[in-house]
Structures are given as structure tokens and as C-alpha cells.
Coordinates of N, CA and C in Angstrom, one line a residue:
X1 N -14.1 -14.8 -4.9 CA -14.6 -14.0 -5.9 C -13.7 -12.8 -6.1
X2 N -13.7 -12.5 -7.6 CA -12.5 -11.3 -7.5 C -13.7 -10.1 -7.9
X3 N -13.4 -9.1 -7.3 CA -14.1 -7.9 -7.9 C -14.0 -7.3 -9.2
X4 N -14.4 -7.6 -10.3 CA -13.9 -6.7 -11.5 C -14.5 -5.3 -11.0
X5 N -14.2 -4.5 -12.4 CA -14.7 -2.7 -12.4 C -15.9 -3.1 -12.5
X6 N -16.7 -4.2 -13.6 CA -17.9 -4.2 -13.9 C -18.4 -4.3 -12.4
X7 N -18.1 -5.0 -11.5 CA -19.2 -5.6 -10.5 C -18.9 -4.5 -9.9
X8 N -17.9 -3.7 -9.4 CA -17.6 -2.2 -8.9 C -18.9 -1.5 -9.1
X9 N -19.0 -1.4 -10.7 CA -19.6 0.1 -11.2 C -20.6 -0.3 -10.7
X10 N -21.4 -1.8 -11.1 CA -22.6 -2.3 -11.0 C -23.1 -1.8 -9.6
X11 N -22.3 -1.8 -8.5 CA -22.5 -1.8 -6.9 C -22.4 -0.4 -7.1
X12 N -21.9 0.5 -7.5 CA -21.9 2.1 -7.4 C -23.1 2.4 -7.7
X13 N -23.6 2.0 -8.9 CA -24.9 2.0 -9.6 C -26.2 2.1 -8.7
X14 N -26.1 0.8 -8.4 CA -27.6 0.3 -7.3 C -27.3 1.4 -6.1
X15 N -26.3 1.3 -5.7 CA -25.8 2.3 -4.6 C -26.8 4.1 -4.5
X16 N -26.5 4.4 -5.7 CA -26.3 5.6 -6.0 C -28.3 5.6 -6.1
X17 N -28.5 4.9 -7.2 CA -30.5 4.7 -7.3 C -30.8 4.3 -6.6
X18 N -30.2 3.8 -5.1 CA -31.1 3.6 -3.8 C -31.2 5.1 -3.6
X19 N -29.9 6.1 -3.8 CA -30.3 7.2 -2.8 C -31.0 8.0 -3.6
X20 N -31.0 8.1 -4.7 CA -32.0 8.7 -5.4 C -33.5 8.5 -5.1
X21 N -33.7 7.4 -5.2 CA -35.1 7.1 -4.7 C -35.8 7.3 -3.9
X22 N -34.5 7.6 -2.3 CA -34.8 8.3 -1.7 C -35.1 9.3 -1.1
X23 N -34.7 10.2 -2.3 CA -35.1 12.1 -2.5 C -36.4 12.0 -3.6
X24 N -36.4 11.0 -4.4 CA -37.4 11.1 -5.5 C -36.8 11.4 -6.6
X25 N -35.2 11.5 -7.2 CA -34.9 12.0 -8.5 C -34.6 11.0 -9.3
X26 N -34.6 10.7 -10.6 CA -34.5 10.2 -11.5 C -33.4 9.2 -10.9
X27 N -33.1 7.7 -11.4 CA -32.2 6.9 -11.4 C -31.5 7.0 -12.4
X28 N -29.9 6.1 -12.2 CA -29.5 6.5 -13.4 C -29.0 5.0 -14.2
X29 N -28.9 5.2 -15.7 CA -28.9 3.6 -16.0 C -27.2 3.3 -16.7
X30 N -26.8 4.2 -15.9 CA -25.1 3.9 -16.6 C -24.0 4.7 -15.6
X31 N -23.0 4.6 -15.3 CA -22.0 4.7 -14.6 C -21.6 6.1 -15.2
X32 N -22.1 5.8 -16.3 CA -21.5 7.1 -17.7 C -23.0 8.5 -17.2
X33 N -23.2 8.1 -16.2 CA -24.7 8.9 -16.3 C -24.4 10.6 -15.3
X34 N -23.7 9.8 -14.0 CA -23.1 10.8 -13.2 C -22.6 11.8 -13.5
X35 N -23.4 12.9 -13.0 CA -23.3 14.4 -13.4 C -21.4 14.6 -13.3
X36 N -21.2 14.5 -11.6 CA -19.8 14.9 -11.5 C -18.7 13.8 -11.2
X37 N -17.4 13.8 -11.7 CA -16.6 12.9 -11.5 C -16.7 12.7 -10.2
X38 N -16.4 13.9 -9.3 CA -15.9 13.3 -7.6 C -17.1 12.5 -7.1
X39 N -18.3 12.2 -7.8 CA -19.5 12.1 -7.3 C -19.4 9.8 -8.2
X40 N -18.8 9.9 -9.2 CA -18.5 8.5 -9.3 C -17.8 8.0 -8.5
X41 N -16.6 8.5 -8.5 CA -15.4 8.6 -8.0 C -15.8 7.8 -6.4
X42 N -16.8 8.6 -5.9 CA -17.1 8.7 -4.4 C -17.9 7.4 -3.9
X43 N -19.0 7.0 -4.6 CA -19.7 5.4 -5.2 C -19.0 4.7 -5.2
X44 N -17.8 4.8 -6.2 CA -17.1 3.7 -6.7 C -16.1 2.9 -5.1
X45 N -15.9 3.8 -4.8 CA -14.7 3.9 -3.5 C -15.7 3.0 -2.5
X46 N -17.0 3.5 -2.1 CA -18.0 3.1 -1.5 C -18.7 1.4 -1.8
X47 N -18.7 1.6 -3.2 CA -19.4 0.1 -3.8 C -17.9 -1.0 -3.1
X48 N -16.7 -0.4 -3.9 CA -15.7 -1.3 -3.3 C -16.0 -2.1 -2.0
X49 N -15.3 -0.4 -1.2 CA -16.0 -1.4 0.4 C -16.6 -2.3 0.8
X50 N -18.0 -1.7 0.3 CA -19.3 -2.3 0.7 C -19.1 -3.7 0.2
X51 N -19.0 -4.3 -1.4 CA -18.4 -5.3 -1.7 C -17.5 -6.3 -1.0
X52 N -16.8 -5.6 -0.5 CA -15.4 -6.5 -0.2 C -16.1 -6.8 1.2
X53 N -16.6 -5.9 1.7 CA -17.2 -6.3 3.5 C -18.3 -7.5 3.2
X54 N -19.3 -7.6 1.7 CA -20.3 -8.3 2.1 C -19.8 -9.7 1.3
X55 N -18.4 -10.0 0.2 CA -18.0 -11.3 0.4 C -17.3 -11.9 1.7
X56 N -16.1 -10.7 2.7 CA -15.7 -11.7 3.9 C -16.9 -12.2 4.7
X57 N -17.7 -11.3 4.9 CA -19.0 -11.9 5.5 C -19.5 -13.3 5.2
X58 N -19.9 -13.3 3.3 CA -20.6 -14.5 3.3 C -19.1 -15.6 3.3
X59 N -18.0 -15.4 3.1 CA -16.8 -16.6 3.3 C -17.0 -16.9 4.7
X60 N -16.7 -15.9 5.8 CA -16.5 -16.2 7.5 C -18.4 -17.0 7.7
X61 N -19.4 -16.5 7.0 CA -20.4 -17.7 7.0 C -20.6 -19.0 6.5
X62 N -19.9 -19.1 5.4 CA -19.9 -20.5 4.5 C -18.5 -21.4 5.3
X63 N -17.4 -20.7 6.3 CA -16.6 -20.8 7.2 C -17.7 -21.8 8.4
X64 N -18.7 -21.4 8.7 CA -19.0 -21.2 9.7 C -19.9 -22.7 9.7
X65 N -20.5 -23.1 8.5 CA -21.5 -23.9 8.0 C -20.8 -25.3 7.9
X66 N -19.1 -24.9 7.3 CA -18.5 -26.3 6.7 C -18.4 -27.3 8.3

């Protein structure tokens, strides 16, 4: 699976309205929504990661099955 920007922002996104939800403030429904740059910027870096760690996972498991 290759990561586009879409599936990026999409993962920054959900990212970002989990922690909202967890203070109680508004979600947001666009990438374009983020008050401050360093604050997408900072998601975006994070969604990456988090992405790329949760396909080697499901490969090293579908690895694991064949």
C-alpha cells in the first residue's frame, strides 16, 4: 500500500478529533481547518508514522498467516 497525502491528511485528521474529543472541543472537518501550521505540520508527521507502523504490522501479520 503506498501512502498518498490524502490517506496522510485523512490519518492527521481522525488523529487530531480523537484528541479533541478528548478535551471536549469542536472537531475538525478539513485539514484546511487547523488553526496553526506547526500544529498540521505536527499530525501530519505523526499520521505518517503511525500509518507506516500500522501497514508493516498488518504485512509481518498476513507474513505470519501465509
Amino acid at each position: 500500500m503506498i501512502l498518498t497525502p490524502q490517506i496522510i491528511e485523512a490519518g492527521a485528521l481522525a488523529m487530531a478529533n480523537f484528541d479533541a474529543m478528548q478535551v471536549d472541543c469542536p472537531t475538525l472537518k478539513s485539514i484546511d481547518e487547523f488553526r496553526f501550521d506547526n500544529e498540521r505540520t505536527e499530525y501530519l508527521k505523526r499520521a505518517e508514522v503511525v500509518l507506516n507502523a500500522a501497514i508493516t504490522a498488518w504485512n509481518t501479520r498476513a507474513g505470519e498467516k501465509a
